[in-house]
Amino acid sequence: MPEESRTERATPYRRRKLREEGHVAKSTDLVASLSLLVITVSLYLVGPQLYYSLLSIFYTAPTLSVTEHPTLLRFFVEKVSPYILSLMVLSTLTVILAHLGQFGVVFTLKPLRFRWERLNPVEGIKRLLSLTTLFELFKNTLKIGILLFTVYLFLRTEIYRLMESVLLPLHISILDVMGLTLKLFIILGTLAIIMASLDLLYRRWDYERKIRMTKQEVKEEYKQHEGNPMVKGAIRKRMRQLAKGRMIKEVPKATVVITNPTHVAVALRYDPSGGDRAPVVLAKGVGQIAERIINVAREYGVPIVRKEELARSLYRWAEVGEEIPPRFYRAVAEIIAFILWERRRAYHG
């Protein structure tokens, strides 16, 4: 598909699908840089203690007999191994958190599956000539240049200190050189993180570019997952028809139908013995629906009262199956009271 035709941002479904397959925007450089910096800073802080612990072992080992070697091993486990284990745990946590910070939790084995297209030489050539490969070449060249220039500036500044350390006792000279080395790695790690952050921004931009969709793909996905608009329209129409049918069946239970006179009709029920706290709307409609409500009301002997303004207001503000709003209580109560009075008068003759 030509790149120019992919003008639409990826839909949430496409993003979720790609994520499930392990396709996310990530920078391995950022993970490596963070690991390097964290471990280097940790060694810079605890390096002297670790160094002197190892030094004491080297000085002590030649003087011990074979029977005393377990003591030396116990000393190593107690004094040195905690530093090594701490650095290993810290390195592992750094890698995990660096990945989580970029794309969250994603667990899938799909990227490990064998795919024949990976053996396609044409696709391999395309990858070699792609924008990503050119960016990688430029990035790595620039990174090496910046890091080498930084090393040059650092050595130029610290050269006299390195020369002076040669005159110090050996164990102090080694410690001094180690400190300078770790300091250099901290500077390099910081620069690497800055460059890796730029790499992450590029990765995210490139990821968004690659997952763009055509207008036709968006339409097809909408039809597939949201439903064909024509089908959905037909379903909604059928549901409205069913709802109207159920509504008309409720009209015989009404206490009164208020009309305007044939354009609007609202059927109300008020039955205190049945639990009604206020009149309830059983049905409402305009045009043909209103005519059906009125015809059913006549068929079952439901009183029909013409109140034009009230009928329009009830139709607008009252919902089917709910009580009428309080502002209509008085007007509706007068109508129902009159209907009940008429019924009692007719009953007593």
Coordinates of C-alpha atoms in Angstrom, one line a residue, residues 123-306:
E123 CA 12.2 -7.7 2.0
G124 CA 15.7 -7.8 3.5
I125 CA 16.9 -5.3 0.9
K126 CA 14.0 -3.0 1.6
R127 CA 14.9 -3.1 5.3
L128 CA 18.5 -2.3 4.5
L129 CA 17.4 0.7 2.4
S130 CA 14.7 1.9 4.8
L131 CA 14.5 5.1 6.7
T132 CA 15.0 3.2 10.0
T133 CA 18.3 1.7 8.8
L134 CA 19.6 5.1 7.6
F135 CA 18.6 6.6 11.0
E136 CA 20.3 3.8 12.8
L137 CA 23.5 4.4 10.8
F138 CA 23.4 8.1 11.4
K139 CA 22.6 7.7 15.1
N140 CA 25.3 5.2 15.8
T141 CA 27.9 7.2 13.9
L142 CA 26.9 10.4 15.8
K143 CA 26.9 8.5 19.1
I144 CA 30.4 7.1 18.6
G145 CA 31.7 10.5 17.6
I146 CA 30.2 12.2 20.6
L147 CA 31.4 9.6 23.1
L148 CA 34.9 9.5 21.6
F149 CA 35.1 13.3 21.8
T150 CA 33.9 13.2 25.4
V151 CA 36.6 10.6 26.3
Y152 CA 39.2 12.9 24.7
L153 CA 38.0 15.9 26.7
F154 CA 37.9 13.9 29.9
L155 CA 41.4 12.4 29.4
R156 CA 42.8 15.8 28.5
T157 CA 41.4 17.2 31.7
E158 CA 42.5 14.3 34.0
I159 CA 45.8 13.4 32.3
Y160 CA 47.9 15.0 35.1
R161 CA 46.0 13.2 37.8
L162 CA 46.6 9.9 36.0
M163 CA 50.3 10.6 35.8
E164 CA 50.5 11.5 39.5
S165 CA 48.6 8.3 40.5
V166 CA 51.6 6.3 39.1
L167 CA 53.7 7.6 42.0
L168 CA 51.2 6.4 44.6
P169 CA 51.3 3.0 46.3
L170 CA 49.9 0.3 44.0
H171 CA 46.6 -0.3 45.8
I172 CA 45.9 3.4 46.1
S173 CA 46.9 4.0 42.4
I174 CA 44.4 1.2 41.3
L175 CA 41.6 2.7 43.4
D176 CA 42.3 6.2 42.0
V177 CA 42.3 4.9 38.4
M178 CA 39.1 3.0 39.1
G179 CA 37.4 6.2 40.4
L180 CA 38.4 8.1 37.3
T181 CA 37.2 5.3 35.1
L182 CA 33.8 5.2 36.8
K183 CA 33.5 8.9 36.7
L184 CA 34.1 8.8 32.9
F185 CA 31.5 6.1 32.6
I186 CA 29.0 8.2 34.5
I187 CA 29.5 11.1 32.1
L188 CA 29.2 8.7 29.1
G189 CA 26.1 7.1 30.6
T190 CA 24.4 10.4 31.1
L191 CA 25.2 11.4 27.5
A192 CA 23.9 8.0 26.3
I193 CA 20.6 8.5 28.1
I194 CA 20.1 11.9 26.5
M195 CA 20.8 10.4 23.0
A196 CA 18.6 7.3 23.9
S197 CA 15.7 9.7 24.8
L198 CA 15.9 11.3 21.4
D199 CA 16.0 7.7 19.9
L200 CA 12.8 6.9 21.8
L201 CA 11.1 10.0 20.4
Y202 CA 12.1 8.9 16.9
R203 CA 10.9 5.3 17.6
R204 CA 7.5 6.5 18.7
W205 CA 7.2 8.8 15.6
D206 CA 8.3 6.0 13.3
Y207 CA 5.9 3.6 15.0
E208 CA 3.0 6.0 14.5
R209 CA 4.0 6.4 10.8
K210 CA 4.1 2.7 10.2
I211 CA 0.8 1.8 11.8
R212 CA -1.2 4.5 9.9
M213 CA -4.2 3.3 8.1
T214 CA -6.0 4.1 4.8
K215 CA -9.5 5.5 4.9
Q216 CA -10.8 2.3 3.5
E217 CA -9.2 0.2 6.2
V218 CA -10.8 2.4 8.8
K219 CA -14.2 2.0 7.2
E220 CA -13.8 -1.8 6.9
E221 CA -12.7 -2.0 10.6
Y222 CA -15.7 0.0 11.6
K223 CA -18.0 -2.3 9.7
Q224 CA -16.4 -5.4 11.1
H225 CA -16.2 -4.3 14.8
E226 CA -18.9 -1.7 15.1
G227 CA -21.4 -3.1 12.7
N228 CA -22.5 -2.1 9.2
P229 CA -24.3 1.3 9.5
M230 CA -27.2 0.1 7.4
V231 CA -27.6 -3.0 9.5
K232 CA -27.4 -1.0 12.7
G233 CA -30.0 1.5 11.4
A234 CA -32.3 -1.4 10.6
I235 CA -31.9 -2.8 14.0
R236 CA -32.6 0.5 15.7
K237 CA -35.7 0.9 13.5
R238 CA -36.9 -2.5 14.5
M239 CA -36.3 -1.8 18.2
R240 CA -38.3 1.4 18.0
Q241 CA -41.1 -0.5 16.4
L242 CA -41.1 -3.1 19.1
A243 CA -41.0 -0.4 21.8
K244 CA -44.0 1.3 20.2
G245 CA -45.8 -2.0 20.1
R246 CA -45.2 -2.6 23.8
M247 CA -46.2 1.0 24.5
I248 CA -49.5 0.7 22.7
K249 CA -50.4 -2.4 24.6
E250 CA -50.2 -0.4 27.8
V251 CA -52.8 2.1 26.8
P252 CA -55.8 0.0 28.0
K253 CA -54.3 0.3 31.6
A254 CA -54.4 4.1 31.4
T255 CA -56.5 6.3 33.6
V256 CA -56.7 9.1 31.1
V257 CA -55.4 10.1 27.6
I258 CA -54.6 13.7 27.2
T259 CA -54.6 14.9 23.6
N260 CA -54.0 18.0 21.3
P261 CA -56.5 16.9 19.8
T262 CA -55.1 14.3 17.4
H263 CA -51.6 15.5 16.8
V264 CA -50.3 14.6 20.3
A265 CA -51.5 12.0 22.8
V266 CA -50.1 11.1 26.2
A267 CA -51.6 8.1 28.2
L268 CA -51.3 8.4 32.0
R269 CA -52.0 5.9 34.8
Y270 CA -52.7 6.8 38.4
D271 CA -53.3 3.9 40.7
P272 CA -52.5 4.7 44.4
S273 CA -53.5 1.2 45.4
G274 CA -51.0 -0.2 43.0
G275 CA -48.1 1.8 44.4
D276 CA -48.3 4.9 42.1
R277 CA -47.0 7.9 44.0
A278 CA -47.8 10.1 41.0
P279 CA -49.2 9.7 37.5
V280 CA -47.1 7.5 35.3
V281 CA -46.7 7.9 31.5
L282 CA -47.7 4.6 29.8
A283 CA -47.5 5.9 26.2
K284 CA -47.0 9.0 24.2
G285 CA -46.7 9.9 20.6
V286 CA -47.4 12.3 17.7
G287 CA -49.0 11.9 14.3
Q288 CA -49.9 8.2 13.6
I289 CA -48.7 7.0 17.0
A290 CA -51.0 9.6 18.7
E291 CA -53.9 8.3 16.5
R292 CA -53.3 4.7 17.5
I293 CA -53.2 5.7 21.2
I294 CA -56.5 7.5 20.9
N295 CA -58.1 4.6 18.9
V296 CA -57.1 2.1 21.5
A297 CA -58.2 4.3 24.3
R298 CA -61.7 4.6 22.7
E299 CA -61.8 0.9 22.1
Y300 CA -61.2 0.1 25.8
G301 CA -63.2 3.0 27.2
V302 CA -60.3 5.0 28.5
P303 CA -61.3 8.7 29.0
I304 CA -59.8 11.1 26.5
V305 CA -59.4 14.7 27.6
R306 CA -58.4 17.5 25.2

